[in-house]
Short mmCIF file of C-alpha atoms in Angstrom, two decimals:
data_model
loop_
_atom_site.label_atom_id
_atom_site.label_comp_id
_atom_site.label_asym_id
_atom_site.label_seq_id
_atom_site.Cartn_x
_atom_site.Cartn_y
_atom_site.Cartn_z
CA MET A 512 177.07 -89.20 -86.30
CA GLY A 513 179.42 -88.99 -89.22
CA GLY A 514 179.22 -89.28 -92.97
CA SER A 515 178.14 -92.93 -92.92
CA ALA A 516 174.88 -92.08 -91.15
CA ARG A 517 173.35 -90.20 -94.07
CA ASN A 518 170.24 -92.30 -94.33
CA PRO A 519 170.70 -95.78 -92.86
CA GLY A 520 167.00 -96.38 -92.29
CA ALA A 521 166.04 -96.17 -95.95
CA LEU A 522 168.62 -98.39 -97.64
CA GLN A 523 168.91 -98.57 -101.42
CA ARG A 524 166.64 -101.07 -103.15
CA SER A 525 168.12 -103.85 -105.28
CA ASP A 526 166.87 -106.18 -108.01
CA ALA A 527 165.83 -108.79 -105.43
CA PRO A 528 162.28 -107.74 -104.51
CA SER A 529 161.83 -110.76 -102.22
CA GLN A 530 164.39 -109.35 -99.77
CA SER A 531 163.84 -106.29 -97.64
CA PRO A 532 166.64 -103.72 -97.20
CA TYR A 533 167.38 -104.94 -93.68
CA GLN A 534 167.52 -108.57 -94.89
CA ARG A 535 170.10 -107.61 -97.52
CA LEU A 536 172.09 -105.62 -95.00
CA SER A 537 172.07 -108.47 -92.49
CA GLN A 538 173.86 -110.77 -94.93
CA ARG A 539 177.12 -108.85 -94.52
CA MET A 540 176.87 -108.25 -90.77
CA LEU A 541 178.54 -110.09 -87.90
CA ASP A 542 176.40 -112.15 -85.54
CA ILE A 543 177.35 -111.13 -81.96
CA SER A 544 174.46 -112.71 -80.07
CA GLY A 545 174.87 -116.26 -81.41
CA ASP A 546 171.31 -116.47 -82.77
CA ARG A 547 171.49 -113.62 -85.33
CA GLY A 548 169.33 -111.54 -83.06
CA VAL A 549 172.01 -108.82 -82.83
CA LEU A 550 174.03 -108.16 -85.98
CA LYS A 551 176.93 -105.72 -86.26
CA ASP A 552 178.70 -103.82 -89.02
CA VAL A 553 181.74 -101.76 -87.96
CA ILE A 554 181.89 -98.40 -89.71
CA ARG A 555 184.94 -97.04 -87.90
CA GLU A 556 187.28 -99.08 -85.73
CA GLY A 557 187.86 -98.09 -82.11
CA ALA A 558 190.89 -98.57 -79.89
CA GLY A 559 191.74 -99.90 -76.44
CA GLU A 560 189.78 -102.28 -74.26
CA LEU A 561 186.24 -103.52 -74.81
CA VAL A 562 183.43 -102.02 -72.77
CA THR A 563 183.12 -103.82 -69.43
CA PRO A 564 179.76 -105.21 -68.17
CA ASP A 565 179.39 -102.70 -65.29
CA ALA A 566 180.57 -99.67 -67.25
CA SER A 567 178.93 -96.29 -67.66
CA VAL A 568 179.07 -95.27 -71.32
CA LEU A 569 179.09 -91.99 -73.19
CA VAL A 570 177.50 -92.62 -76.58
CA LYS A 571 175.80 -90.98 -79.51
CA TYR A 572 173.06 -93.07 -81.08
CA SER A 573 170.24 -92.96 -83.62
CA GLY A 574 167.53 -95.61 -84.05
CA TYR A 575 165.77 -96.21 -87.38
CA LEU A 576 162.80 -98.17 -88.67
CA GLU A 577 163.02 -99.83 -92.06
CA HIS A 578 162.04 -97.58 -95.01
CA MET A 579 162.11 -94.45 -92.80
CA ASP A 580 164.48 -91.54 -93.39
CA LYS A 581 164.40 -89.93 -89.96
CA PRO A 582 165.37 -91.63 -86.68
CA PHE A 583 162.61 -92.47 -84.24
CA ASP A 584 165.08 -91.97 -81.39
CA SER A 585 168.38 -90.10 -81.24
CA ASN A 586 170.57 -88.17 -78.82
CA CYS A 587 172.86 -86.76 -81.51
CA PHE A 588 171.27 -83.35 -81.20
CA ARG A 589 172.30 -82.96 -77.58
CA LYS A 590 175.35 -80.82 -76.96
CA THR A 591 176.58 -83.08 -74.16
CA PRO A 592 175.41 -86.72 -74.11
CA ARG A 593 174.47 -88.16 -70.75
CA LEU A 594 176.59 -90.85 -69.09
CA MET A 595 174.50 -94.03 -69.00
CA LYS A 596 175.13 -97.16 -66.95
CA LEU A 597 174.74 -100.57 -68.54
CA GLY A 598 171.93 -102.58 -67.00
CA GLU A 599 170.27 -99.50 -65.53
CA ASP A 600 169.93 -96.58 -67.95
CA ILE A 601 170.11 -98.66 -71.16
CA THR A 602 166.95 -100.73 -71.50
CA LEU A 603 167.42 -102.34 -74.93
CA TRP A 604 169.06 -105.73 -74.57
CA GLY A 605 170.45 -105.48 -78.08
CA MET A 606 172.09 -102.12 -77.41
CA GLU A 607 173.74 -103.46 -74.27
CA LEU A 608 175.13 -106.47 -76.14
CA GLY A 609 176.26 -104.21 -78.93
CA LEU A 610 178.08 -101.84 -76.59
CA LEU A 611 179.89 -104.75 -74.92
CA SER A 612 181.44 -105.50 -78.33
CA MET A 613 182.75 -101.92 -78.83
CA ARG A 614 185.93 -99.99 -78.09
CA ARG A 615 186.48 -96.28 -77.49
CA GLY A 616 186.01 -94.21 -80.65
CA GLU A 617 184.22 -97.00 -82.51
CA LEU A 618 181.26 -96.28 -84.76
CA ALA A 619 179.06 -99.24 -85.67
CA ARG A 620 175.70 -100.13 -87.17
CA PHE A 621 173.49 -102.76 -85.53
CA LEU A 622 170.34 -104.63 -86.41
CA PHE A 623 168.23 -105.73 -83.41
CA LYS A 624 165.57 -108.40 -83.91
CA PRO A 625 162.37 -107.87 -81.85
CA THR A 626 163.56 -110.15 -79.03
CA TYR A 627 166.53 -107.82 -78.48
CA ALA A 628 164.59 -104.59 -79.10
CA TYR A 629 160.93 -103.82 -78.46
CA GLY A 630 159.46 -107.34 -78.43
CA THR A 631 156.26 -108.70 -79.88
CA LEU A 632 154.21 -105.70 -78.76
CA GLY A 633 156.53 -102.97 -80.03
CA CYS A 634 156.26 -99.52 -78.52
CA PRO A 635 153.14 -97.78 -79.86
CA PRO A 636 152.75 -95.48 -81.60
CA LEU A 637 156.36 -95.27 -82.82
CA ILE A 638 157.41 -98.93 -82.96
CA PRO A 639 155.06 -101.50 -84.57
CA PRO A 640 154.83 -105.05 -83.14
CA ASN A 641 157.60 -107.53 -84.01
CA THR A 642 159.84 -104.89 -85.55
CA THR A 643 163.54 -105.18 -86.37
CA VAL A 644 165.27 -101.87 -85.76
CA LEU A 645 168.60 -100.43 -86.89
CA PHE A 646 170.83 -98.44 -84.55
CA GLU A 647 173.99 -96.52 -85.32
CA ILE A 648 176.08 -96.11 -82.18
CA GLU A 649 179.27 -94.15 -81.60
CA LEU A 650 181.12 -94.97 -78.39
CA LEU A 651 182.75 -91.75 -77.23
CA ASP A 652 184.05 -93.09 -73.92
CA PHE A 653 183.25 -95.41 -71.06
CA LEU A 654 184.09 -95.53 -67.37
CA ASP A 655 183.97 -98.61 -65.17
CA SER A 656 183.23 -97.65 -61.56
CA ALA A 657 182.43 -101.18 -60.35
CA GLU A 658 186.09 -101.97 -59.77
CA SER A 659 186.79 -98.71 -57.95
CA ASP A 660 183.57 -98.94 -55.90
CA LYS A 661 184.54 -102.39 -54.66
CA PHE A 662 188.10 -101.29 -53.95
CA CYS A 663 187.03 -98.17 -52.01
CA ALA A 664 184.74 -100.33 -49.86
CA LEU A 665 187.73 -102.31 -48.58
CA SER A 666 189.57 -101.44 -45.39
CA ALA A 667 192.95 -99.70 -45.56
CA ASP A 668 194.70 -102.95 -44.61
CA GLN A 669 192.93 -104.82 -47.40
CA GLN A 670 193.76 -102.12 -49.94
CA ASP A 671 197.43 -102.31 -48.96
CA GLN A 672 197.49 -105.92 -50.19
CA PHE A 673 197.04 -104.73 -53.78
CA PRO A 674 199.92 -103.52 -55.97
CA LEU A 675 200.45 -99.81 -56.52
CA GLU A 676 199.28 -100.12 -60.14
CA LYS A 677 195.82 -101.10 -58.87
CA VAL A 678 195.62 -98.06 -56.56
CA LEU A 679 196.70 -95.72 -59.37
CA LYS A 680 194.12 -97.24 -61.72
CA VAL A 681 191.29 -96.82 -59.20
CA ALA A 682 192.36 -93.24 -58.42
CA ALA A 683 192.45 -92.46 -62.15
CA THR A 684 188.93 -93.86 -62.57
CA GLU A 685 187.64 -91.73 -59.70
CA ARG A 686 189.27 -88.66 -61.24
CA GLU A 687 187.76 -89.43 -64.65
CA PHE A 688 184.32 -89.64 -63.08
CA GLY A 689 184.99 -86.34 -61.32
CA ASN A 690 185.98 -84.74 -64.62
CA TYR A 691 182.79 -85.94 -66.27
CA LEU A 692 180.66 -84.60 -63.41
CA PHE A 693 182.57 -81.31 -63.54
CA ARG A 694 181.75 -80.94 -67.25
CA GLN A 695 178.10 -81.47 -66.32
CA ASN A 696 178.39 -78.59 -63.78
CA ARG A 697 177.78 -81.06 -60.94
CA PHE A 698 180.58 -79.53 -58.90
CA TYR A 699 179.68 -80.99 -55.51
CA ASP A 700 179.53 -84.54 -56.91
CA ALA A 701 182.80 -83.96 -58.75
CA LYS A 702 184.44 -82.83 -55.51
CA VAL A 703 183.40 -86.09 -53.81
CA ARG A 704 185.05 -88.17 -56.55
CA TYR A 705 188.25 -86.09 -56.50
CA LYS A 706 188.51 -86.38 -52.72
CA ARG A 707 188.01 -90.12 -52.86
CA ALA A 708 190.89 -90.41 -55.30
CA LEU A 709 193.13 -88.20 -53.16
CA VAL A 710 192.44 -90.21 -50.00
CA LEU A 711 193.48 -93.40 -51.79
CA LEU A 712 196.79 -91.86 -52.82
CA HIS A 713 197.48 -90.22 -49.44
CA ARG A 714 196.82 -93.49 -47.65
CA ARG A 715 199.21 -95.47 -49.81
CA SER A 716 202.88 -95.44 -48.86
CA ALA A 717 205.24 -96.21 -51.73
CA PRO A 718 208.99 -96.72 -51.93
CA SER A 719 211.03 -93.83 -53.31
CA LYS A 720 211.32 -95.36 -56.77
CA GLU A 721 207.50 -95.48 -57.02
CA GLN A 722 206.86 -92.01 -55.64
CA HIS A 723 206.92 -90.24 -59.00
CA PRO A 724 203.67 -91.74 -60.43
CA VAL A 725 201.94 -91.23 -57.07
CA GLU A 726 203.01 -87.57 -56.84
CA THR A 727 202.01 -86.98 -60.46
CA ALA A 728 198.55 -88.44 -59.81
CA LYS A 729 198.21 -86.34 -56.64
CA LEU A 730 199.18 -83.18 -58.54
CA HIS A 731 196.41 -83.62 -61.11
CA ILE A 732 193.80 -84.29 -58.44
CA LEU A 733 194.88 -81.33 -56.30
CA LEU A 734 194.56 -79.06 -59.34
CA ASN A 735 191.07 -80.47 -59.96
CA LEU A 736 190.09 -79.86 -56.35
CA SER A 737 191.38 -76.30 -56.41
CA PHE A 738 189.34 -75.59 -59.54
CA VAL A 739 186.16 -77.24 -58.28
CA TYR A 740 186.29 -75.27 -55.02
CA LEU A 741 186.60 -72.07 -57.04
CA LYS A 742 183.40 -73.12 -58.83
CA LEU A 743 181.80 -73.78 -55.44
CA GLU A 744 182.82 -70.23 -54.41
CA ARG A 745 185.05 -71.45 -51.59
CA PRO A 746 188.33 -69.66 -52.37
CA VAL A 747 189.99 -70.42 -49.02
CA THR A 748 189.78 -74.16 -49.68
CA ALA A 749 190.71 -73.65 -53.33
CA LEU A 750 193.86 -71.83 -52.19
CA ARG A 751 194.74 -74.63 -49.78
CA TYR A 752 194.61 -77.29 -52.49
CA GLY A 753 196.49 -75.05 -54.90
CA GLU A 754 199.28 -74.56 -52.38
CA GLN A 755 199.45 -78.34 -51.81
CA ALA A 756 199.93 -78.74 -55.56
CA LEU A 757 202.79 -76.23 -55.42
CA ILE A 758 204.53 -78.35 -52.79
CA ILE A 759 204.74 -81.08 -55.44
CA ASP A 760 205.62 -78.72 -58.31
CA GLN A 761 206.50 -75.18 -57.22
CA LYS A 762 206.57 -73.89 -60.82
CA ASN A 763 203.29 -75.40 -61.94
CA ALA A 764 201.53 -72.64 -63.86
CA LYS A 765 198.03 -74.06 -63.27
CA ALA A 766 198.57 -74.26 -59.52
CA LEU A 767 199.93 -70.70 -59.41
CA PHE A 768 196.99 -69.52 -61.51
CA ARG A 769 194.40 -71.22 -59.26
CA CYS A 770 196.04 -69.72 -56.16
CA GLY A 771 195.96 -66.30 -57.80
CA GLN A 772 192.29 -66.69 -58.66
CA ALA A 773 191.48 -67.73 -55.10
CA CYS A 774 193.36 -64.78 -53.59
CA LEU A 775 191.62 -62.38 -55.96
CA LEU A 776 188.22 -63.69 -54.80
CA MET A 777 189.40 -63.18 -51.21
CA THR A 778 190.45 -59.58 -52.12
CA GLU A 779 194.02 -60.37 -51.09
CA TYR A 780 195.35 -58.40 -54.02
CA GLN A 781 199.07 -58.48 -53.26
CA LYS A 782 199.08 -62.26 -52.81
CA ALA A 783 196.99 -62.63 -55.96
CA ARG A 784 199.51 -60.54 -57.89
CA ASP A 785 202.45 -62.56 -56.57
CA PHE A 786 200.89 -65.85 -57.66
CA LEU A 787 199.76 -64.57 -61.05
CA VAL A 788 203.10 -62.96 -61.88
CA ARG A 789 204.83 -66.25 -61.08
CA ALA A 790 202.32 -68.07 -63.31
CA GLN A 791 202.94 -65.56 -66.10
CA LYS A 792 206.69 -66.13 -65.78
CA GLU A 793 206.12 -69.84 -66.48
CA GLN A 794 203.66 -69.22 -69.33
CA PRO A 795 204.10 -65.64 -70.64
CA PHE A 796 201.57 -66.00 -73.47
CA ASN A 797 198.84 -67.78 -71.55
CA HIS A 798 195.61 -65.96 -72.37
CA ASP A 799 193.83 -66.85 -69.11
CA ILE A 800 196.74 -65.76 -66.90
CA ASN A 801 197.15 -62.43 -68.70
CA ASN A 802 193.41 -61.75 -68.52
CA GLU A 803 193.38 -62.53 -64.80
CA LEU A 804 196.19 -60.00 -64.26
CA LYS A 805 194.12 -57.38 -66.10
CA LYS A 806 191.11 -58.29 -63.97
CA LEU A 807 193.27 -57.94 -60.84
CA ALA A 808 194.46 -54.48 -61.90
CA SER A 809 190.87 -53.37 -62.50
CA CYS A 810 189.68 -54.76 -59.14
CA TYR A 811 192.57 -53.11 -57.35
CA ARG A 812 191.82 -49.72 -58.96
CA ASP A 813 188.17 -50.01 -57.90
CA TYR A 814 189.30 -50.95 -54.39
CA VAL A 815 191.64 -47.93 -54.16
CA ASP A 816 188.94 -45.60 -55.47
CA LYS A 817 186.47 -46.86 -52.86
CA GLU A 818 189.08 -46.45 -50.11
CA LYS A 819 189.74 -42.85 -51.20
CA GLU A 820 186.04 -42.08 -51.29
CA MET A 821 185.53 -43.51 -47.81
CA TYR A 822 188.54 -41.52 -46.52
CA HIS A 823 187.17 -38.25 -47.91
CA ARG A 824 183.77 -38.89 -46.37
CA MET A 825 185.31 -39.53 -42.97
CA PHE A 826 187.56 -36.47 -42.93
CA ALA A 827 185.78 -33.93 -45.15
CA PRO A 828 184.95 -30.62 -43.34
CA CYS A 829 181.33 -30.26 -42.20
CA ASP A 830 179.01 -27.89 -44.05
CA SER A 831 178.40 -24.86 -41.83
CA GLY A 832 174.79 -24.66 -42.98
CA SER A 833 174.05 -28.01 -41.45
CA ALA A 834 175.00 -26.94 -37.90
CA VAL A 835 172.40 -26.91 -35.15
CA GLY A 836 170.20 -23.84 -35.04
CA GLU A 837 171.01 -20.84 -32.86
CA ASN A 838 169.09 -20.07 -29.69
#
């Protein structure tokens, strides 16, 4: 979790034997619970808004016992941390309070007294009774779906009472959730989030001066939908969303590329070539586009070879030795 997390559990001893390492550390930490039950030391500042109470957070964390080198709990070895919802997936009261004090990108060290950690009983065999624990937490990102969930539950008339900025914010949150689910290979769930965002934007009429941010938001979501339907192996639908994106931006290289991919999966080779050549014109050095054109050429050669083979089988002269026997 960064250079500062070398060995936070086993802190250096000092000349004051009456104080434990955690007691010495606590003296320079900020009290965020009001009773010194949760203490905080910021290692790296974050940016943006504080975590909201109903948020789902993406964090890296390691928990340490005093005088121990290795963490008793950590998710830092996972390639992709799991999105966890406050109040549901996070069970330590101290960790929840700590996260509510953090901003995106922040790295902080916390001390949790037993009341805010594992209580008087501990958690045998790892956590002894009445144990203060140290956690280092890095907040990678957080998403707040409570606001968008409440908004999406409203009727169309009720939603129209809100300013456009609110609709764009909710749509962006839905898209962010979709992107997270997509990265987790949960393509069906991602599709649901993307569609929810698109419905919000389609349903909202905006004056001409406000059309640009709406169309920009729609474009990103349509590209996401085209990609997710390719992952779901539904190229016809992927093509439809890609073509809708091209209505907004006819030279969008991603949209042209997605349409080309969809047509290739549908074995519509000429249409695939047309889309991919247009995409290449917009981004001549794009590695993915150039590779897809090579893939198209290879698929087309295989297709032609199979057609020739089938033609020869249909019209090849019969072997005279295989004729019916004479009387």
